[in-house]
PDB file of C-alpha atoms in Angstrom:
ATOM      1  CA  MET W 284     -34.123  22.834  11.870  1.00 47.00           C
ATOM      2  CA  GLY W 285     -33.862  23.478   8.160  1.00 48.00           C
ATOM      3  CA  SER W 286     -31.198  26.137   8.688  1.00 46.00           C
ATOM      4  CA  LEU W 287     -29.322  23.968  11.182  1.00 43.00           C
ATOM      5  CA  HIS W 288     -29.432  21.054   8.763  1.00 43.00           C
ATOM      6  CA  ARG W 289     -28.048  23.211   5.956  1.00 45.00           C
ATOM      7  CA  ILE W 290     -25.276  24.464   8.243  1.00 44.00           C
ATOM      8  CA  ALA W 291     -24.410  20.925   9.320  1.00 42.00           C
ATOM      9  CA  VAL W 292     -24.342  19.716   5.724  1.00 42.00           C
ATOM     10  CA  GLY W 293     -22.262  22.722   4.721  1.00 45.00           C
ATOM     11  CA  VAL W 294     -19.747  22.110   7.492  1.00 43.00           C
ATOM     12  CA  GLY W 295     -19.614  18.421   6.597  1.00 44.00           C
ATOM     13  CA  LEU W 296     -18.952  19.173   2.941  1.00 40.00           C
ATOM     14  CA  THR W 297     -16.304  21.729   3.869  1.00 39.00           C
ATOM     15  CA  VAL W 298     -14.492  19.193   6.047  1.00 39.00           C
ATOM     16  CA  LEU W 299     -14.769  16.532   3.330  1.00 37.00           C
ATOM     17  CA  MET W 300     -13.446  18.896   0.664  1.00 38.00           C
ATOM     18  CA  ALA W 301     -10.588  19.990   2.929  1.00 37.00           C
ATOM     19  CA  ALA W 302      -9.677  16.378   3.649  1.00 37.00           C
ATOM     20  CA  THR W 303      -9.769  15.504  -0.044  1.00 35.00           C
ATOM     21  CA  ALA W 304      -7.650  18.512  -0.938  1.00 34.00           C
ATOM     22  CA  GLN W 305      -5.096  17.625   1.722  1.00 43.00           C
ATOM     23  CA  ALA W 306      -4.974  13.995   0.669  1.00 52.00           C
ATOM     24  CA  ASP W 307      -4.423  15.047  -2.943  1.00 71.00           C
ATOM     25  CA  ASN W 308      -1.598  17.444  -2.110  1.00 90.00           C
ATOM     26  CA  TRP W 309       1.149  15.142  -3.363  1.00 97.00           C
ATOM     27  CA  GLN W 310       4.767  16.278  -3.191  1.00 96.00           C
ATOM     28  CA  VAL W 311       7.534  14.421  -5.032  1.00 97.00           C
ATOM     29  CA  ALA W 312       9.996  12.934  -2.525  1.00 97.00           C
ATOM     30  CA  LYS W 313      12.140  10.831  -4.866  1.00 97.00           C
ATOM     31  CA  ASP W 314      12.425  10.434  -8.635  1.00 98.00           C
ATOM     32  CA  GLU W 315      15.065   7.914  -9.612  1.00 98.00           C
ATOM     33  CA  GLY W 316      15.483   5.075 -12.089  1.00 96.00           C
ATOM     34  CA  GLY W 317      12.090   5.686 -13.659  1.00 97.00           C
ATOM     35  CA  ILE W 318      10.323   5.416 -10.290  1.00 98.00           C
ATOM     36  CA  LYS W 319       8.608   8.489  -8.841  1.00 98.00           C
ATOM     37  CA  ILE W 320       7.622   8.563  -5.171  1.00 98.00           C
ATOM     38  CA  SER W 321       5.224  11.214  -3.872  1.00 98.00           C
ATOM     39  CA  LEU W 322       3.970  11.857  -0.336  1.00 97.00           C
ATOM     40  CA  SER W 323       0.803  13.444   1.004  1.00 97.00           C
ATOM     41  CA  ASP W 324      -0.421  14.481   4.427  1.00 94.00           C
ATOM     42  CA  VAL W 325      -3.490  12.629   5.668  1.00 94.00           C
ATOM     43  CA  VAL W 326      -6.051  14.396   7.832  1.00 92.00           C
ATOM     44  CA  GLY W 327      -5.957  13.145  11.416  1.00 92.00           C
ATOM     45  CA  SER W 328      -2.764  11.109  10.970  1.00 93.00           C
ATOM     46  CA  GLN W 329       0.857  11.818  11.806  1.00 91.00           C
ATOM     47  CA  TYR W 330       1.930   9.433   9.035  1.00 94.00           C
ATOM     48  CA  LYS W 331       2.073  10.428   5.387  1.00 95.00           C
ATOM     49  CA  ALA W 332       0.483   8.480   2.548  1.00 97.00           C
ATOM     50  CA  TYR W 333       2.850   7.380  -0.193  1.00 98.00           C
ATOM     51  CA  ARG W 334       2.384   6.834  -3.906  1.00 98.00           C
ATOM     52  CA  GLY W 335       4.880   5.227  -6.251  1.00 98.00           C
ATOM     53  CA  VAL W 336       4.530   5.240 -10.038  1.00 98.00           C
ATOM     54  CA  THR W 337       6.650   3.500 -12.653  1.00 98.00           C
ATOM     55  CA  THR W 338       6.386   1.790 -16.034  1.00 98.00           C
ATOM     56  CA  ILE W 339       7.367  -1.867 -16.241  1.00 98.00           C
ATOM     57  CA  LYS W 340       8.186  -3.792 -19.406  1.00 97.00           C
ATOM     58  CA  ALA W 341       5.724  -6.594 -18.714  1.00 97.00           C
ATOM     59  CA  SER W 342       2.060  -7.278 -19.364  1.00 96.00           C
ATOM     60  CA  VAL W 343      -0.698  -6.783 -16.814  1.00 97.00           C
ATOM     61  CA  GLY W 344      -1.116 -10.566 -16.795  1.00 95.00           C
ATOM     62  CA  GLN W 345       2.541 -11.143 -15.913  1.00 96.00           C
ATOM     63  CA  LEU W 346       2.378  -8.643 -13.079  1.00 97.00           C
ATOM     64  CA  ARG W 347      -0.859 -10.157 -11.827  1.00 96.00           C
ATOM     65  CA  LYS W 348       0.825 -13.559 -11.528  1.00 96.00           C
ATOM     66  CA  LEU W 349       3.644 -12.049  -9.489  1.00 97.00           C
ATOM     67  CA  GLN W 350       1.106 -10.313  -7.242  1.00 95.00           C
ATOM     68  CA  GLU W 351      -1.045 -13.378  -6.720  1.00 94.00           C
ATOM     69  CA  ASP W 352       1.950 -15.504  -5.743  1.00 96.00           C
ATOM     70  CA  VAL W 353       1.543 -14.348  -2.138  1.00 97.00           C
ATOM     71  CA  VAL W 354       4.409 -16.382  -0.680  1.00 97.00           C
ATOM     72  CA  GLY W 355       6.800 -15.530  -3.522  1.00 97.00           C
ATOM     73  CA  ALA W 356       5.860 -11.836  -3.456  1.00 97.00           C
ATOM     74  CA  CYS W 357       7.579 -11.510  -0.083  1.00 97.00           C
ATOM     75  CA  ALA W 358      10.884 -11.562  -2.000  1.00 97.00           C
ATOM     76  CA  TRP W 359      10.154  -8.187  -3.610  1.00 97.00           C
ATOM     77  CA  ILE W 360       8.022  -6.440  -0.959  1.00 97.00           C
ATOM     78  CA  HIS W 361      10.078  -4.021   1.140  1.00 97.00           C
ATOM     79  CA  GLU W 362      11.259  -5.566   4.436  1.00 96.00           C
ATOM     80  CA  CYS W 363       8.900  -8.537   4.092  1.00 97.00           C
ATOM     81  CA  LYS W 364       9.984 -11.376   6.373  1.00 97.00           C
ATOM     82  CA  THR W 365       7.231 -13.888   5.584  1.00 98.00           C
ATOM     83  CA  GLN W 366       3.819 -13.859   3.938  1.00 98.00           C
ATOM     84  CA  LYS W 367       0.969 -16.331   3.505  1.00 98.00           C
ATOM     85  CA  VAL W 368      -2.658 -16.674   2.444  1.00 98.00           C
ATOM     86  CA  LEU W 369      -5.196 -16.936   5.251  1.00 98.00           C
ATOM     87  CA  LYS W 370      -8.352 -17.259   3.167  1.00 97.00           C
ATOM     88  CA  PHE W 371      -9.606 -16.959  -0.404  1.00 94.00           C
ATOM     89  CA  ASP W 372     -13.265 -16.280  -1.111  1.00 93.00           C
ATOM     90  CA  SER W 373     -15.132 -14.883  -4.139  1.00 85.00           C
ATOM     91  CA  GLY W 374     -12.281 -12.901  -5.642  1.00 83.00           C
ATOM     92  CA  LYS W 375     -11.001 -11.649  -2.290  1.00 95.00           C
ATOM     93  CA  VAL W 376      -7.925 -12.906  -0.506  1.00 97.00           C
ATOM     94  CA  TRP W 377      -6.855 -12.378   3.093  1.00 98.00           C
ATOM     95  CA  THR W 378      -3.088 -12.318   3.633  1.00 98.00           C
ATOM     96  CA  TYR W 379      -0.836 -12.269   6.680  1.00 98.00           C
ATOM     97  CA  THR W 380       2.583 -10.603   6.516  1.00 98.00           C
ATOM     98  CA  GLN W 381       5.427 -10.159   8.976  1.00 98.00           C
ATOM     99  CA  PHE W 382       7.855  -7.273   8.452  1.00 97.00           C
ATOM    100  CA  ASN W 383      11.411  -6.591   9.570  1.00 94.00           C
ATOM    101  CA  THR W 384      11.927  -3.237  11.304  1.00 92.00           C
ATOM    102  CA  PRO W 385      15.084  -1.355  12.327  1.00 88.00           C
ATOM    103  CA  TRP W 386      16.098  -1.332  15.982  1.00 85.00           C
ATOM    104  CA  PRO W 387      14.571  -0.200  18.345  1.00 86.00           C
ATOM    105  CA  VAL W 388      11.196  -0.603  16.611  1.00 91.00           C
ATOM    106  CA  THR W 389       9.292  -3.822  17.392  1.00 94.00           C
ATOM    107  CA  PRO W 390       8.646  -5.884  14.230  1.00 95.00           C
ATOM    108  CA  ARG W 391       5.219  -5.356  12.663  1.00 96.00           C
ATOM    109  CA  ASP W 392       2.694  -7.743  11.185  1.00 97.00           C
ATOM    110  CA  SER W 393      -0.440  -7.056   9.178  1.00 98.00           C
ATOM    111  CA  VAL W 394      -3.553  -8.713   7.856  1.00 98.00           C
ATOM    112  CA  LEU W 395      -4.910  -7.443   4.554  1.00 98.00           C
ATOM    113  CA  MET W 396      -8.032  -8.093   2.567  1.00 98.00           C
ATOM    114  CA  VAL W 397      -7.135  -7.739  -1.112  1.00 98.00           C
ATOM    115  CA  THR W 398      -9.959  -7.192  -3.612  1.00 97.00           C
ATOM    116  CA  THR W 399      -9.147  -7.479  -7.318  1.00 96.00           C
ATOM    117  CA  GLU W 400     -11.127  -5.573  -9.955  1.00 96.00           C
ATOM    118  CA  GLU W 401     -10.652  -5.776 -13.713  1.00 95.00           C
ATOM    119  CA  GLY W 402     -11.273  -2.683 -15.849  1.00 96.00           C
ATOM    120  CA  ALA W 403     -12.838  -2.645 -19.309  1.00 95.00           C
ATOM    121  CA  ASP W 404      -9.610  -1.066 -20.616  1.00 94.00           C
ATOM    122  CA  GLY W 405      -7.554  -4.086 -19.541  1.00 95.00           C
ATOM    123  CA  SER W 406      -6.435  -2.445 -16.318  1.00 97.00           C
ATOM    124  CA  LEU W 407      -6.309  -4.197 -12.979  1.00 97.00           C
ATOM    125  CA  THR W 408      -6.845  -2.699  -9.521  1.00 98.00           C
ATOM    126  CA  ARG W 409      -6.056  -4.520  -6.295  1.00 97.00           C
ATOM    127  CA  LYS W 410      -7.530  -2.730  -3.279  1.00 98.00           C
ATOM    128  CA  LEU W 411      -5.713  -3.185   0.034  1.00 98.00           C
ATOM    129  CA  GLU W 412      -7.681  -2.941   3.263  1.00 98.00           C
ATOM    130  CA  GLY W 413      -6.263  -3.662   6.702  1.00 98.00           C
ATOM    131  CA  GLN W 414      -8.075  -6.268   8.806  1.00 98.00           C
ATOM    132  CA  PRO W 415      -6.144  -6.008  12.105  1.00 98.00           C
ATOM    133  CA  THR W 416      -8.582  -8.093  14.183  1.00 97.00           C
ATOM    134  CA  TYR W 417      -9.037 -10.890  11.629  1.00 97.00           C
ATOM    135  CA  ILE W 418      -6.635 -13.130  13.565  1.00 98.00           C
ATOM    136  CA  PRO W 419      -5.246 -12.827  17.116  1.00 97.00           C
ATOM    137  CA  GLY W 420      -2.026 -10.946  17.737  1.00 96.00           C
ATOM    138  CA  VAL W 421       1.289 -12.790  17.443  1.00 97.00           C
ATOM    139  CA  ASP W 422       3.941 -12.692  20.169  1.00 97.00           C
ATOM    140  CA  GLY W 423       6.875 -10.480  19.276  1.00 95.00           C
ATOM    141  CA  PHE W 424       4.941  -8.422  16.715  1.00 97.00           C
ATOM    142  CA  VAL W 425       2.877  -5.242  16.828  1.00 96.00           C
ATOM    143  CA  ARG W 426      -0.158  -5.424  14.565  1.00 97.00           C
ATOM    144  CA  VAL W 427      -0.465  -2.670  11.942  1.00 96.00           C
ATOM    145  CA  THR W 428      -3.737  -0.989  12.895  1.00 96.00           C
ATOM    146  CA  GLN W 429      -4.744   0.457   9.540  1.00 96.00           C
ATOM    147  CA  VAL W 430      -3.871  -0.043   5.873  1.00 97.00           C
ATOM    148  CA  ASP W 431      -5.734   1.691   3.080  1.00 97.00           C
ATOM    149  CA  GLY W 432      -4.391   1.608  -0.452  1.00 98.00           C
ATOM    150  CA  PHE W 433      -4.217  -0.029  -3.841  1.00 98.00           C
ATOM    151  CA  TRP W 434      -2.138  -1.340  -6.692  1.00 98.00           C
ATOM    152  CA  LYS W 435      -3.210  -0.268 -10.162  1.00 98.00           C
ATOM    153  CA  PHE W 436      -1.902  -1.726 -13.426  1.00 98.00           C
ATOM    154  CA  VAL W 437      -2.727   0.059 -16.683  1.00 98.00           C
ATOM    155  CA  PRO W 438      -1.561  -1.398 -20.026  1.00 97.00           C
ATOM    156  CA  LYS W 439       0.572   1.000 -22.075  1.00 94.00           C
ATOM    157  CA  GLY W 440       1.202  -0.406 -25.535  1.00 83.00           C
ATOM    158  CA  ALA W 441       2.813  -3.755 -26.263  1.00 79.00           C
ATOM    159  CA  ASP W 442       3.928  -5.475 -23.061  1.00 89.00           C
ATOM    160  CA  GLN W 443       4.290  -2.295 -21.024  1.00 96.00           C
ATOM    161  CA  THR W 444       2.323  -1.459 -17.902  1.00 98.00           C
ATOM    162  CA  GLU W 445       2.045   1.675 -15.809  1.00 98.00           C
ATOM    163  CA  VAL W 446       2.086   0.642 -12.172  1.00 98.00           C
ATOM    164  CA  THR W 447       0.784   2.769  -9.297  1.00 98.00           C
ATOM    165  CA  TYR W 448       1.250   1.683  -5.700  1.00 98.00           C
ATOM    166  CA  GLN W 449      -0.482   3.923  -3.158  1.00 98.00           C
ATOM    167  CA  VAL W 450      -0.887   3.294   0.574  1.00 97.00           C
ATOM    168  CA  HIS W 451      -1.560   4.990   3.879  1.00 97.00           C
ATOM    169  CA  THR W 452      -0.628   3.037   7.000  1.00 95.00           C
ATOM    170  CA  GLU W 453      -1.109   3.455  10.724  1.00 95.00           C
ATOM    171  CA  PRO W 454       1.711   1.233  12.039  1.00 94.00           C
ATOM    172  CA  GLY W 455       0.433   0.857  15.602  1.00 92.00           C
ATOM    173  CA  GLY W 456       2.527   1.349  18.722  1.00 90.00           C
ATOM    174  CA  SER W 457       5.305   3.910  18.828  1.00 86.00           C
ATOM    175  CA  VAL W 458       7.445   4.618  15.781  1.00 89.00           C
ATOM    176  CA  PRO W 459      10.223   7.279  15.819  1.00 87.00           C
ATOM    177  CA  SER W 460       9.697  10.019  13.252  1.00 82.00           C
ATOM    178  CA  TRP W 461      12.985   9.227  11.461  1.00 87.00           C
ATOM    179  CA  VAL W 462      11.845   5.642  10.913  1.00 90.00           C
ATOM    180  CA  ALA W 463       8.396   6.688   9.684  1.00 91.00           C
ATOM    181  CA  ASN W 464       9.807   9.334   7.337  1.00 90.00           C
ATOM    182  CA  LYS W 465      12.294   6.869   5.857  1.00 93.00           C
ATOM    183  CA  PHE W 466       9.716   4.093   5.505  1.00 95.00           C
ATOM    184  CA  VAL W 467       7.211   6.105   3.422  1.00 96.00           C
ATOM    185  CA  VAL W 468       9.891   6.670   0.784  1.00 97.00           C
ATOM    186  CA  ASP W 469      11.799   3.384   0.983  1.00 97.00           C
ATOM    187  CA  ALA W 470       8.747   1.091   1.058  1.00 97.00           C
ATOM    188  CA  PRO W 471       7.241   2.102  -2.306  1.00 98.00           C
ATOM    189  CA  PHE W 472      10.592   2.740  -3.997  1.00 98.00           C
ATOM    190  CA  ASN W 473      12.249  -0.534  -3.012  1.00 98.00           C
ATOM    191  CA  THR W 474       9.079  -2.541  -3.632  1.00 98.00           C
ATOM    192  CA  LEU W 475       8.570  -1.132  -7.128  1.00 98.00           C
ATOM    193  CA  LYS W 476      12.273  -1.456  -7.965  1.00 98.00           C
ATOM    194  CA  ALA W 477      12.343  -5.113  -6.934  1.00 98.00           C
ATOM    195  CA  LEU W 478       9.063  -5.865  -8.730  1.00 98.00           C
ATOM    196  CA  LYS W 479      10.368  -4.173 -11.866  1.00 98.00           C
ATOM    197  CA  GLU W 480      13.628  -6.156 -11.799  1.00 97.00           C
ATOM    198  CA  ARG W 481      11.798  -9.445 -11.299  1.00 97.00           C
ATOM    199  CA  ALA W 482       9.180  -8.783 -13.995  1.00 97.00           C
ATOM    200  CA  GLU W 483      11.705  -7.650 -16.597  1.00 96.00           C
ATOM    201  CA  LYS W 484      14.053 -10.648 -16.208  1.00 88.00           C
TER     202      LYS W 484
END
């Protein structure tokens, strides 16, 4: 049993290391206007993870206010139709969002649990975790089945913040490859661009 256990552990570690390596294999897909978008394959998924990075001339506090204005944030989130708070409890907030989608894709909606953590260096991390069964489905929308990601804000000198927005999504239902491939670039780029414009007004 000892040998079998060692083999099982070894195989498990190998799979874990392979998954980590694959998830970290980021390739730049777009670099424009000070916003860099990178994509990575995700083990077991046909959809790529995306990561957008930019520097915004605003403090972490200013960006936090824009983030925590859940209803108002819909104005700068890519293809957001409407957004609201479902629940707030002990530093966590549950949000519901409806998204526009191009024809012939059925519009999507999602429920997220957002957990905010403050770093000793003044940074702020907002973890995004999909909660697809938190509320019943809504007619006319397909529920996003999985969301795993984060926003990270790191202060860089006087009133400048490095912003990282990283997400992997399982959109649920059927999504044509051309739509999925466009979304993983457009979603982070357009979201960061709109956030940047709003914060730097």
